[in-house]
PDB file of C-alpha atoms in Angstrom:
ATOM      1  CA  UNK A1071     140.868 351.562 -19.696  1.00 55.00           C
ATOM      2  CA  UNK A1072     143.233 354.643 -20.990  1.00 67.00           C
ATOM      3  CA  UNK A1073     141.999 358.141 -19.598  1.00 69.00           C
ATOM      4  CA  UNK A1074     145.115 359.772 -21.519  1.00 80.00           C
ATOM      5  CA  UNK A1075     148.695 358.694 -21.422  1.00 89.00           C
ATOM      6  CA  UNK A1076     152.271 360.868 -22.373  1.00 89.00           C
ATOM      7  CA  UNK A1077     155.499 360.877 -24.476  1.00 90.00           C
ATOM      8  CA  UNK A1078     158.310 362.736 -23.566  1.00 89.00           C
ATOM      9  CA  UNK A1079     160.257 363.757 -26.296  1.00 91.00           C
ATOM     10  CA  UNK A1080     163.087 365.969 -27.767  1.00 88.00           C
ATOM     11  CA  UNK A1081     162.025 367.550 -30.616  1.00 90.00           C
ATOM     12  CA  UNK A1082     158.475 368.697 -30.408  1.00 93.00           C
ATOM     13  CA  UNK A1083     157.849 369.291 -33.479  1.00 94.00           C
ATOM     14  CA  UNK A1084     159.553 366.831 -35.721  1.00 94.00           C
ATOM     15  CA  UNK A1085     156.872 364.132 -32.822  1.00 95.00           C
ATOM     16  CA  UNK A1086     153.879 366.815 -33.773  1.00 96.00           C
ATOM     17  CA  UNK A1087     154.750 366.859 -37.666  1.00 96.00           C
ATOM     18  CA  UNK A1088     154.926 362.547 -37.091  1.00 95.00           C
ATOM     19  CA  UNK A1089     152.102 362.643 -34.779  1.00 96.00           C
ATOM     20  CA  UNK A1090     150.309 364.110 -37.201  1.00 97.00           C
ATOM     21  CA  UNK A1091     150.667 362.372 -40.130  1.00 95.00           C
ATOM     22  CA  UNK A1092     150.292 359.361 -38.455  1.00 94.00           C
ATOM     23  CA  UNK A1093     147.037 359.753 -36.011  1.00 95.00           C
ATOM     24  CA  UNK A1094     144.998 361.205 -38.605  1.00 95.00           C
ATOM     25  CA  UNK A1095     144.275 358.001 -40.252  1.00 94.00           C
ATOM     26  CA  UNK A1096     143.388 356.913 -36.719  1.00 93.00           C
ATOM     27  CA  UNK A1097     140.404 360.069 -36.415  1.00 94.00           C
ATOM     28  CA  UNK A1098     143.062 361.565 -34.057  1.00 95.00           C
ATOM     29  CA  UNK A1099     143.458 365.282 -34.027  1.00 96.00           C
ATOM     30  CA  UNK A1100     145.986 368.153 -32.341  1.00 96.00           C
ATOM     31  CA  UNK A1101     143.780 369.702 -29.968  1.00 95.00           C
ATOM     32  CA  UNK A1102     145.147 371.357 -27.002  1.00 92.00           C
ATOM     33  CA  UNK A1103     148.906 373.928 -28.436  1.00 90.00           C
ATOM     34  CA  UNK A1104     151.545 374.895 -27.572  1.00 84.00           C
ATOM     35  CA  UNK A1105     153.635 373.659 -24.492  1.00 80.00           C
ATOM     36  CA  UNK A1106     152.819 369.824 -24.748  1.00 92.00           C
ATOM     37  CA  UNK A1107     150.752 369.372 -27.855  1.00 95.00           C
ATOM     38  CA  UNK A1108     147.429 367.254 -26.729  1.00 95.00           C
ATOM     39  CA  UNK A1109     146.012 364.602 -29.204  1.00 96.00           C
ATOM     40  CA  UNK A1110     142.270 362.939 -29.230  1.00 94.00           C
ATOM     41  CA  UNK A1111     139.248 362.148 -30.903  1.00 93.00           C
ATOM     42  CA  UNK A1112     136.811 364.814 -28.455  1.00 91.00           C
ATOM     43  CA  UNK A1113     139.898 365.245 -25.808  1.00 89.00           C
ATOM     44  CA  UNK A1114     143.359 365.305 -25.729  1.00 91.00           C
ATOM     45  CA  UNK A1115     144.054 361.966 -24.249  1.00 92.00           C
ATOM     46  CA  UNK A1116     147.623 361.758 -25.680  1.00 94.00           C
ATOM     47  CA  UNK A1117     149.997 363.838 -24.980  1.00 93.00           C
ATOM     48  CA  UNK A1118     153.313 365.106 -26.414  1.00 94.00           C
ATOM     49  CA  UNK A1119     155.840 367.021 -23.828  1.00 90.00           C
ATOM     50  CA  UNK A1120     159.713 368.470 -24.031  1.00 89.00           C
ATOM     51  CA  UNK A1121     162.241 366.327 -22.662  1.00 86.00           C
ATOM     52  CA  UNK A1122     163.765 368.223 -20.563  1.00 83.00           C
ATOM     53  CA  UNK A1123     166.988 370.294 -21.441  1.00 82.00           C
ATOM     54  CA  UNK A1124     169.832 367.105 -21.175  1.00 76.00           C
ATOM     55  CA  UNK A1125     167.562 364.571 -20.894  1.00 67.00           C
ATOM     56  CA  UNK A1126     166.792 361.685 -22.885  1.00 67.00           C
ATOM     57  CA  UNK A1127     163.761 360.658 -23.648  1.00 63.00           C
ATOM     58  CA  UNK A1128     162.490 356.251 -22.151  1.00 71.00           C
ATOM     59  CA  UNK A1129     160.714 354.350 -24.656  1.00 79.00           C
ATOM     60  CA  UNK A1130     157.341 353.873 -24.345  1.00 87.00           C
ATOM     61  CA  UNK A1131     154.878 351.305 -26.111  1.00 89.00           C
ATOM     62  CA  UNK A1132     151.609 352.990 -27.292  1.00 90.00           C
ATOM     63  CA  UNK A1133     148.952 351.293 -29.211  1.00 92.00           C
ATOM     64  CA  UNK A1134     145.888 353.658 -30.794  1.00 93.00           C
ATOM     65  CA  UNK A1135     143.096 351.745 -32.143  1.00 92.00           C
ATOM     66  CA  UNK A1136     141.921 351.747 -35.620  1.00 93.00           C
ATOM     67  CA  UNK A1137     138.933 351.950 -36.340  1.00 94.00           C
ATOM     68  CA  UNK A1138     139.336 349.053 -39.303  1.00 96.00           C
ATOM     69  CA  UNK A1139     142.026 346.986 -41.142  1.00 97.00           C
ATOM     70  CA  UNK A1140     142.124 349.879 -44.201  1.00 97.00           C
ATOM     71  CA  UNK A1141     143.508 352.613 -41.221  1.00 96.00           C
ATOM     72  CA  UNK A1142     145.656 350.745 -39.496  1.00 96.00           C
ATOM     73  CA  UNK A1143     147.063 350.252 -43.405  1.00 97.00           C
ATOM     74  CA  UNK A1144     147.334 354.149 -43.729  1.00 97.00           C
ATOM     75  CA  UNK A1145     148.466 354.628 -40.045  1.00 96.00           C
ATOM     76  CA  UNK A1146     151.542 352.160 -41.550  1.00 98.00           C
ATOM     77  CA  UNK A1147     151.837 354.394 -44.780  1.00 97.00           C
ATOM     78  CA  UNK A1148     151.636 357.780 -42.905  1.00 96.00           C
ATOM     79  CA  UNK A1149     154.746 356.530 -40.702  1.00 97.00           C
ATOM     80  CA  UNK A1150     156.570 355.091 -43.091  1.00 97.00           C
ATOM     81  CA  UNK A1151     156.728 358.634 -45.906  1.00 96.00           C
ATOM     82  CA  UNK A1152     157.651 360.328 -42.656  1.00 94.00           C
ATOM     83  CA  UNK A1153     160.119 357.916 -42.200  1.00 94.00           C
ATOM     84  CA  UNK A1154     160.297 355.933 -39.081  1.00 96.00           C
ATOM     85  CA  UNK A1155     161.795 352.213 -39.136  1.00 96.00           C
ATOM     86  CA  UNK A1156     159.245 349.702 -39.871  1.00 98.00           C
ATOM     87  CA  UNK A1157     158.518 347.018 -36.989  1.00 97.00           C
ATOM     88  CA  UNK A1158     156.091 344.748 -38.120  1.00 97.00           C
ATOM     89  CA  UNK A1159     154.654 345.054 -41.180  1.00 98.00           C
ATOM     90  CA  UNK A1160     150.268 345.250 -40.961  1.00 98.00           C
ATOM     91  CA  UNK A1161     149.307 341.378 -39.720  1.00 98.00           C
ATOM     92  CA  UNK A1162     147.504 339.203 -38.242  1.00 97.00           C
ATOM     93  CA  UNK A1163     148.514 338.587 -35.235  1.00 94.00           C
ATOM     94  CA  UNK A1164     147.155 335.561 -34.411  1.00 93.00           C
ATOM     95  CA  UNK A1165     149.634 335.077 -30.573  1.00 90.00           C
ATOM     96  CA  UNK A1166     147.061 337.719 -29.316  1.00 89.00           C
ATOM     97  CA  UNK A1167     143.673 336.651 -30.651  1.00 91.00           C
ATOM     98  CA  UNK A1168     142.189 334.956 -34.426  1.00 95.00           C
ATOM     99  CA  UNK A1169     141.915 339.018 -35.486  1.00 96.00           C
ATOM    100  CA  UNK A1170     144.221 341.357 -34.258  1.00 95.00           C
ATOM    101  CA  UNK A1171     145.427 343.126 -36.693  1.00 97.00           C
ATOM    102  CA  UNK A1172     148.287 345.475 -36.599  1.00 96.00           C
ATOM    103  CA  UNK A1173     151.111 347.498 -37.176  1.00 97.00           C
ATOM    104  CA  UNK A1174     154.288 348.992 -35.196  1.00 95.00           C
ATOM    105  CA  UNK A1175     157.120 351.594 -35.538  1.00 96.00           C
ATOM    106  CA  UNK A1176     158.838 353.655 -34.124  1.00 94.00           C
ATOM    107  CA  UNK A1177     158.393 357.692 -33.809  1.00 93.00           C
ATOM    108  CA  UNK A1178     161.239 360.211 -33.688  1.00 91.00           C
ATOM    109  CA  UNK A1179     162.466 359.497 -30.303  1.00 88.00           C
ATOM    110  CA  UNK A1180     162.653 356.138 -30.957  1.00 90.00           C
ATOM    111  CA  UNK A1181     159.110 355.080 -28.976  1.00 90.00           C
ATOM    112  CA  UNK A1182     156.927 351.663 -30.021  1.00 91.00           C
ATOM    113  CA  UNK A1183     153.653 352.841 -31.344  1.00 92.00           C
ATOM    114  CA  UNK A1184     151.325 350.455 -33.055  1.00 93.00           C
ATOM    115  CA  UNK A1185     147.761 350.794 -34.371  1.00 94.00           C
ATOM    116  CA  UNK A1186     145.443 348.187 -33.820  1.00 94.00           C
ATOM    117  CA  UNK A1187     141.498 347.036 -35.709  1.00 95.00           C
ATOM    118  CA  UNK A1188     140.796 344.218 -33.140  1.00 93.00           C
ATOM    119  CA  UNK A1189     137.515 343.301 -35.475  1.00 94.00           C
ATOM    120  CA  UNK A1190     137.649 340.278 -38.271  1.00 92.00           C
ATOM    121  CA  UNK A1191     138.861 341.740 -41.165  1.00 84.00           C
TER     122      UNK A1191
END
């Protein structure tokens, strides 16, 4: 259902380095730049947009689809290596559904970023 999504960031190079690292295990890559940076698999559907000077970005929640549970773990590991705050380590979230497997971290601007796999183990 998601066509594209963008978040405002204070430090575009720092945020780009973070998303380069955490989206790679999910099959994502930079597709368009300079200016706003567009990430995706086949087309840009996730964008980093510089925040206005003196403006503070607002927290967003972004959930990226992972092809399997190993990719969720790789996303988590890449985020930790990039210095992200871990909100929730990879685990099953049965309150969402029996095979919902996700990990949640904060990006450099405080956004809640998740990788989720809906497939069984």
